[in-house]
Coordinates of C-alpha atoms in Angstrom, one line a residue:
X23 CA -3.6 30.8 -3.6
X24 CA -2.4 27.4 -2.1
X25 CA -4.1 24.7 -4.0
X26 CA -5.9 22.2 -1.0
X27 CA -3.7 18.8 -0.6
X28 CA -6.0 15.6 -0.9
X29 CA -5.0 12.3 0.1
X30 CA -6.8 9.2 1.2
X31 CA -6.9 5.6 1.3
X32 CA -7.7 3.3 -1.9
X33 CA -8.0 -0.7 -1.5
X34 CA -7.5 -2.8 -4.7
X35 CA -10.3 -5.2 -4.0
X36 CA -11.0 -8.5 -6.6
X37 CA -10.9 -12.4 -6.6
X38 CA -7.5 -13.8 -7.9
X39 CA -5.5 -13.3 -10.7
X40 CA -7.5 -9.9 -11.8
X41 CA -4.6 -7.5 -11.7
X42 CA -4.5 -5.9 -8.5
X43 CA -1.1 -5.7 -8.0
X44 CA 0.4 -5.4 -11.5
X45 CA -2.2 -2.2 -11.6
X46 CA -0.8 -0.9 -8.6
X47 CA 2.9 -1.4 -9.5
X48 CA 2.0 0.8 -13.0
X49 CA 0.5 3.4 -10.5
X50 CA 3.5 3.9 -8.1
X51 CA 6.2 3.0 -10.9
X52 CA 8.1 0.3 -9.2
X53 CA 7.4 -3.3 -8.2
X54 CA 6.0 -3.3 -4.9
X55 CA 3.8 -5.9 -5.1
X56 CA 5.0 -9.3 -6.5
X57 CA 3.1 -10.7 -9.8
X58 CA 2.4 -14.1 -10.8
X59 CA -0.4 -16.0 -13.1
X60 CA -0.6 -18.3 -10.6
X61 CA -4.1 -17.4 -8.0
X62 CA -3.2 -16.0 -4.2
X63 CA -0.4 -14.7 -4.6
X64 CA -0.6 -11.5 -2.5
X65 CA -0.7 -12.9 0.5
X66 CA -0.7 -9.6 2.9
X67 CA -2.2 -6.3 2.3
X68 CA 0.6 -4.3 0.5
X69 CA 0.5 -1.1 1.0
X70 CA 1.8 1.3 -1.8
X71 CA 2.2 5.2 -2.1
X72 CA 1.8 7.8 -4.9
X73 CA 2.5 11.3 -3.9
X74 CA 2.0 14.2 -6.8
X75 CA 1.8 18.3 -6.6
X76 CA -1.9 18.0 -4.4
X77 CA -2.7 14.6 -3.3
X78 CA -1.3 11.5 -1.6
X79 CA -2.9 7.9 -2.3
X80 CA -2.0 5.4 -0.8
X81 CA -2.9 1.7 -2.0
X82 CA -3.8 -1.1 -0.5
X83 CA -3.6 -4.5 -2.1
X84 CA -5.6 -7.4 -1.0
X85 CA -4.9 -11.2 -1.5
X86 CA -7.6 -12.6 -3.8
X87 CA -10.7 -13.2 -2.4
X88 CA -11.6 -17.2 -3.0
X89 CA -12.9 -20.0 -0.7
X90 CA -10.1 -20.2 1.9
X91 CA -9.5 -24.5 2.7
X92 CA -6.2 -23.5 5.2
X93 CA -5.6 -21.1 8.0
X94 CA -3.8 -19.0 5.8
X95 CA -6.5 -18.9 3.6
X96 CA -8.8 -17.5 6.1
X97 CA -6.2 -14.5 7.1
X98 CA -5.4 -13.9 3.6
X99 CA -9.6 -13.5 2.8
X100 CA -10.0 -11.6 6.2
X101 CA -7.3 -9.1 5.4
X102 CA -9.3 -8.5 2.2
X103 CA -12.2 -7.9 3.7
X104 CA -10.9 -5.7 6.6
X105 CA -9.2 -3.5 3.6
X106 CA -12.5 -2.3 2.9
X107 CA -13.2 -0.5 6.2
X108 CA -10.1 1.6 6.0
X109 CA -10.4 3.0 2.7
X110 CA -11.4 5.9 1.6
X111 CA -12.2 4.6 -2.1
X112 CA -11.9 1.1 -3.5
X113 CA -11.0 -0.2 -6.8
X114 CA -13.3 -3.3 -7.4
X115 CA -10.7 -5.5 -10.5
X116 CA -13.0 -7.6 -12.3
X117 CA -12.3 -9.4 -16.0
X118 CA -14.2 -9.0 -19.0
X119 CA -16.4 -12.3 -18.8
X120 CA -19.9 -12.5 -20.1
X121 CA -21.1 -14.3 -17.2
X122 CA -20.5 -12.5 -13.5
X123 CA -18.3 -15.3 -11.5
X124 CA -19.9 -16.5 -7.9
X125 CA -17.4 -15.4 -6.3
X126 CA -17.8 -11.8 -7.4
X127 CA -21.5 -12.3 -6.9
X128 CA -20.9 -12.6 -3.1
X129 CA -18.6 -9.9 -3.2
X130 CA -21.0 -7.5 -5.1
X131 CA -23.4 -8.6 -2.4
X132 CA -21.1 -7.6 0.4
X133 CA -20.7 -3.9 -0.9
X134 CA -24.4 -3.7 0.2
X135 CA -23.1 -2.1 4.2
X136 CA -20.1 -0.1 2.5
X137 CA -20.5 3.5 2.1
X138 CA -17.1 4.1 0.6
X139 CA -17.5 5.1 -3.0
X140 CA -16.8 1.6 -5.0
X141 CA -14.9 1.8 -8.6
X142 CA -14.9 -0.9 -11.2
X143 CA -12.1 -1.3 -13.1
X144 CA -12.6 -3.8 -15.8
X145 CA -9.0 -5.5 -16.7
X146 CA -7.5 -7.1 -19.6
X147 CA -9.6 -5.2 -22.1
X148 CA -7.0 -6.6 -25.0
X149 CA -9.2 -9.6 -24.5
X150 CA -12.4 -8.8 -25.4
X151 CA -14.1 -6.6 -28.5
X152 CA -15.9 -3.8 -27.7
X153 CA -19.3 -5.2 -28.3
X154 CA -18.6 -8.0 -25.6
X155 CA -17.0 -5.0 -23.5
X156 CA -20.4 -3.2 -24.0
X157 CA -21.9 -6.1 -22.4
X158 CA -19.9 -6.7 -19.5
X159 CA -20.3 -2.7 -18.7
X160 CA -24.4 -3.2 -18.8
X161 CA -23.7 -6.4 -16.6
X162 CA -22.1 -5.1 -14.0
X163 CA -23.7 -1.4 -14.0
X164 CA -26.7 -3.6 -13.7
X165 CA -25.5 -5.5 -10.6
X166 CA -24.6 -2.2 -8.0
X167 CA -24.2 1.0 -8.7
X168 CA -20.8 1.5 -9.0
X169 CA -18.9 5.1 -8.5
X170 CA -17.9 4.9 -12.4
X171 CA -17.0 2.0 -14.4
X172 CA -13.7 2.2 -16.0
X173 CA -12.3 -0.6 -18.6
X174 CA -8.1 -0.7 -18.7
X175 CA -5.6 -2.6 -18.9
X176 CA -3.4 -2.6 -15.9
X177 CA -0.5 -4.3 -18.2
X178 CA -0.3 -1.5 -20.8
X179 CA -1.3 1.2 -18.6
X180 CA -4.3 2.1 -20.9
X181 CA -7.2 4.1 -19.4
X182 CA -5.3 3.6 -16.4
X183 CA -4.8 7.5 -16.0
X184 CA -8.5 7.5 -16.5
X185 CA -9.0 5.4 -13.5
X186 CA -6.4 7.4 -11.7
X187 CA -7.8 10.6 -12.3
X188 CA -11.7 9.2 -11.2
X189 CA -9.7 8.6 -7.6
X190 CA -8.0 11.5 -7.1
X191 CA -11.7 13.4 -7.2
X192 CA -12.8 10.7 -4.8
X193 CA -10.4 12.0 -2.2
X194 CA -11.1 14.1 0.6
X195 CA -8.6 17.1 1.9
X196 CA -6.3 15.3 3.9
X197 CA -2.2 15.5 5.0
X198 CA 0.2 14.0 3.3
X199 CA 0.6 10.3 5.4
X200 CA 4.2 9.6 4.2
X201 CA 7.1 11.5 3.0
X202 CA 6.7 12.2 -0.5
X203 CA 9.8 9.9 -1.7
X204 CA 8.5 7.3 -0.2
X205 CA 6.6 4.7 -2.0
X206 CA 5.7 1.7 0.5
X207 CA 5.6 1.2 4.0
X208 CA 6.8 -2.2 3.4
X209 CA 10.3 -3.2 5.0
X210 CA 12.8 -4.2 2.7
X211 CA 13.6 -7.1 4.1
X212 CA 9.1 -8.3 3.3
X213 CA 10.0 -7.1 -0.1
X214 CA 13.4 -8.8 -0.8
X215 CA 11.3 -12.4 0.7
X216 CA 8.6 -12.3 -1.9
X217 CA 10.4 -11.4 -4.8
X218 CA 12.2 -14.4 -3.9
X219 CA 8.7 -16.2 -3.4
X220 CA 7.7 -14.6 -6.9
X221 CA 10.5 -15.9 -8.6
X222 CA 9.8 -19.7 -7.0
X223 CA 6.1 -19.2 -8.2
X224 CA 7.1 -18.4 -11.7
X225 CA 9.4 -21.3 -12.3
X226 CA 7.9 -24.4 -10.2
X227 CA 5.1 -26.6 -10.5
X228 CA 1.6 -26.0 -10.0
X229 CA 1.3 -27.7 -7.1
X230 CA 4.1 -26.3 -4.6
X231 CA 3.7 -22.6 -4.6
X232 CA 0.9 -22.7 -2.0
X233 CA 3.1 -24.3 0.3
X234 CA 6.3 -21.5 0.4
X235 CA 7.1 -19.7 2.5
X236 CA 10.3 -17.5 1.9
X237 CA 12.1 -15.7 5.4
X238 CA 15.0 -13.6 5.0
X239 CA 17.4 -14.6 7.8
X240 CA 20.1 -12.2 6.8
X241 CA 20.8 -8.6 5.2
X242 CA 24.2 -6.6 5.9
X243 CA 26.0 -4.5 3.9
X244 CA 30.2 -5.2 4.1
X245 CA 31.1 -1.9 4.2
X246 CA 29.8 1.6 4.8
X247 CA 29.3 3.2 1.5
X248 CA 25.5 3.5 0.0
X249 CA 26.4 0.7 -2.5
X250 CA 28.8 -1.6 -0.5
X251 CA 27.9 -5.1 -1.5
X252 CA 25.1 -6.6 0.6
X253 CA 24.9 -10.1 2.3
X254 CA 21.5 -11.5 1.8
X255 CA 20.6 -15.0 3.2
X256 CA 16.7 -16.4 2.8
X257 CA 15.5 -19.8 3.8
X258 CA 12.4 -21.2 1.4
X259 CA 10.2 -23.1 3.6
X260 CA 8.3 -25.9 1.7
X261 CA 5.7 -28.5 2.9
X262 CA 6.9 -31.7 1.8
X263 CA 10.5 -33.6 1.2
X264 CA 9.2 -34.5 -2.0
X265 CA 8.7 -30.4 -3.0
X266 CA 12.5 -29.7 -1.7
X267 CA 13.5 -31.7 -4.0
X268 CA 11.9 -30.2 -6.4
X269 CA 13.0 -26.5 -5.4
X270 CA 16.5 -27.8 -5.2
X271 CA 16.4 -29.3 -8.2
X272 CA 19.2 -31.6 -9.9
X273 CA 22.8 -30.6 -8.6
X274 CA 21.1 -27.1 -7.2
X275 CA 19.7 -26.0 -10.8
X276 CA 16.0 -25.0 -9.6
X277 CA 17.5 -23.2 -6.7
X278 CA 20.0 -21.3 -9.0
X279 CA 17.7 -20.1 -11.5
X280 CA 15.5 -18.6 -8.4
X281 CA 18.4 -17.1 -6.9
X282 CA 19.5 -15.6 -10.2
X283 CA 16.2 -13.6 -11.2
X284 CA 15.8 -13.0 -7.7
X285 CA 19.1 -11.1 -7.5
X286 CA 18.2 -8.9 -10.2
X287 CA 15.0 -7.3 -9.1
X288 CA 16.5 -7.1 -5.2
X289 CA 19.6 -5.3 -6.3
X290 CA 17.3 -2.9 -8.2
X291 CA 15.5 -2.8 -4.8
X292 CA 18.3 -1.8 -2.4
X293 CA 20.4 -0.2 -4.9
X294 CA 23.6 -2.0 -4.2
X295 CA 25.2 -5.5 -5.6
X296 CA 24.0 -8.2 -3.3
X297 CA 25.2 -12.0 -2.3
X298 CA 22.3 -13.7 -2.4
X299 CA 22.2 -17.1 -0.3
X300 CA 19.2 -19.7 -0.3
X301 CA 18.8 -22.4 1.8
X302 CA 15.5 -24.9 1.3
X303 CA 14.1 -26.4 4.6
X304 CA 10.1 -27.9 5.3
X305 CA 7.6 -27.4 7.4
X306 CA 4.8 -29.4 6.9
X307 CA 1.5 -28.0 7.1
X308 CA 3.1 -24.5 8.3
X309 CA -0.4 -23.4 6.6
X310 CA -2.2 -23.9 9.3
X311 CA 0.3 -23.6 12.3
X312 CA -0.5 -20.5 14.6
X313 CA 3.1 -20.2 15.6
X314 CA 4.7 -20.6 11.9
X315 CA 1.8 -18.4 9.9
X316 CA 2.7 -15.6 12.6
X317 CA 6.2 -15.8 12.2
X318 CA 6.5 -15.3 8.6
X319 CA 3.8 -12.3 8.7
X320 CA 1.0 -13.9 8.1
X321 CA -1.4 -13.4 11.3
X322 CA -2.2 -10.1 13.0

């Protein structure tokens, strides 16, 4: 007897910073979404795919959910909140703090019109002992009812498989959505632009990663084999002179060291050797332009 295919929907729901999409990269086994320890940095909802033997999930990662002060603020917390309506499960992130954050007060009290079955996955569990742990599980089971409540470490992997497995009972029988070697819907030239953004995040100041913007204006391969060499060319948009300064840095050595992790993780991406070629131009308050948040992908 055929065993009945499952498959579903499941948003990764959670204020910044909680491990949304380092969770959801362990889940799929690649990086899809980029990671930073710097808040908002999913920017659109990312959609990855694991297919197994009988079931097909397909997650969706949300920007953080904060207090938005810019027009992309206000997509990035809609898209969130829209995610919610098209799952069939969602994975609430939360850390282990003794005290339950505002933020995650409001969205607790949001949950209150969703009939989706809500998990909570309780990250970073390396940094609490299990009595605090004990406390944060009796803190949130008393604030909603959550589906289960699962505490895991979305770095290590551990209980992840736990939290997997709680999911895959969650889903109803369904087709398989996407061909089963296929693990994001995501073009590659979205992907190639923010790892380039993740690799500006991780090296520069606190103060400029809100305002890039990366846009790949180029990507051709020079000849016809699968791994032909591949001209890439990506513009980083900035706010301020000031900050392309900075990007550039002194005789190009910012720019370099962005262009050189970069390379790594989109070669591993496109399986071929790439060119990689960044240019550094501003747009000042492209945050809240229409016409500019639109054409990098950031408005419906």
């Amino acid at each position: 007897m055929r065993t009945k295919f499952h498959s579903g929907f499941v948003t990764l729901l959670g204020r910044p910073n909680v491990g949304k999409s380092t969770l959801m990269n362990f889940f799929v086994g690649e990086k899809i979404s980029i990671v930073s320890n710097k808040p908002q940095t999913t920017r659109n909802k990312i959609r990855s795919i694991l297919t197994a033997e009988d079931y097909q999930i397909v997650f969706i990662d949300t920007p953080g959910i904060h207090r938005p002060t810019t027009k992309l603020g206000d997509f990035m917390v809609k898209s969130a909140n829209n995610a919610l309506n098209e799952a069939d499960a969602v994975i609430y992130m939360v850390e282990p703090r003794e005290k339950i954050h505002e933020n995650d007060k409001a969205i607790i009290e949001s949950f209150a019109n969703v009939k989706t079955p809500i998990f909570l996955g309780i990250n970073k569990v390396d940094t609490v002992d299990k009595p605090g742990l004990l406390k944060v599980i009796e803190l949130y089971g008393a604030a909603y009812p959550f589906k289960e409540i699962i505490p895991l470490s979305a770095l290590t992997g551990e209980n992840a498989q736990a939290l997997l497995s709680a999911i895959r009972k969650a889903l109803p029988e369904g087709p398989m959505y996407f061909p089963e070697d296929q693990i994001t819907d995501q073009p590659e030239r979205q992907i190639t632009a923010e790892i380039i953004r993740e690799k500006a995040l991780g090296f520069l100041q606190e103060e400029i990663p809100h305002g890039l913007a990366v846009e790949i204006t180029g990507m051709k391969p020079r000849g016809d084999a699968e791994d032909s060499l591949v001209d890439v060319s990506a513009t980083i948009f900035c706010e301020r002179e000031s900050h392309k300064a900075i990007v550039i840095g002194k005789n190009g050595t910012m720019l370099k060291k962005i262009g050189s992790a970069a390379r790594r993780d989109i070669e591993r991406l496109l399986g071929s050797p790439i060119f990689l070629e960044l240019w550094v131009k501003v747009k000042k308050n492209w945050r809240d332009n229409d016409f500019l948040l639109k054409n990098f992908g950031y408005k419906d």
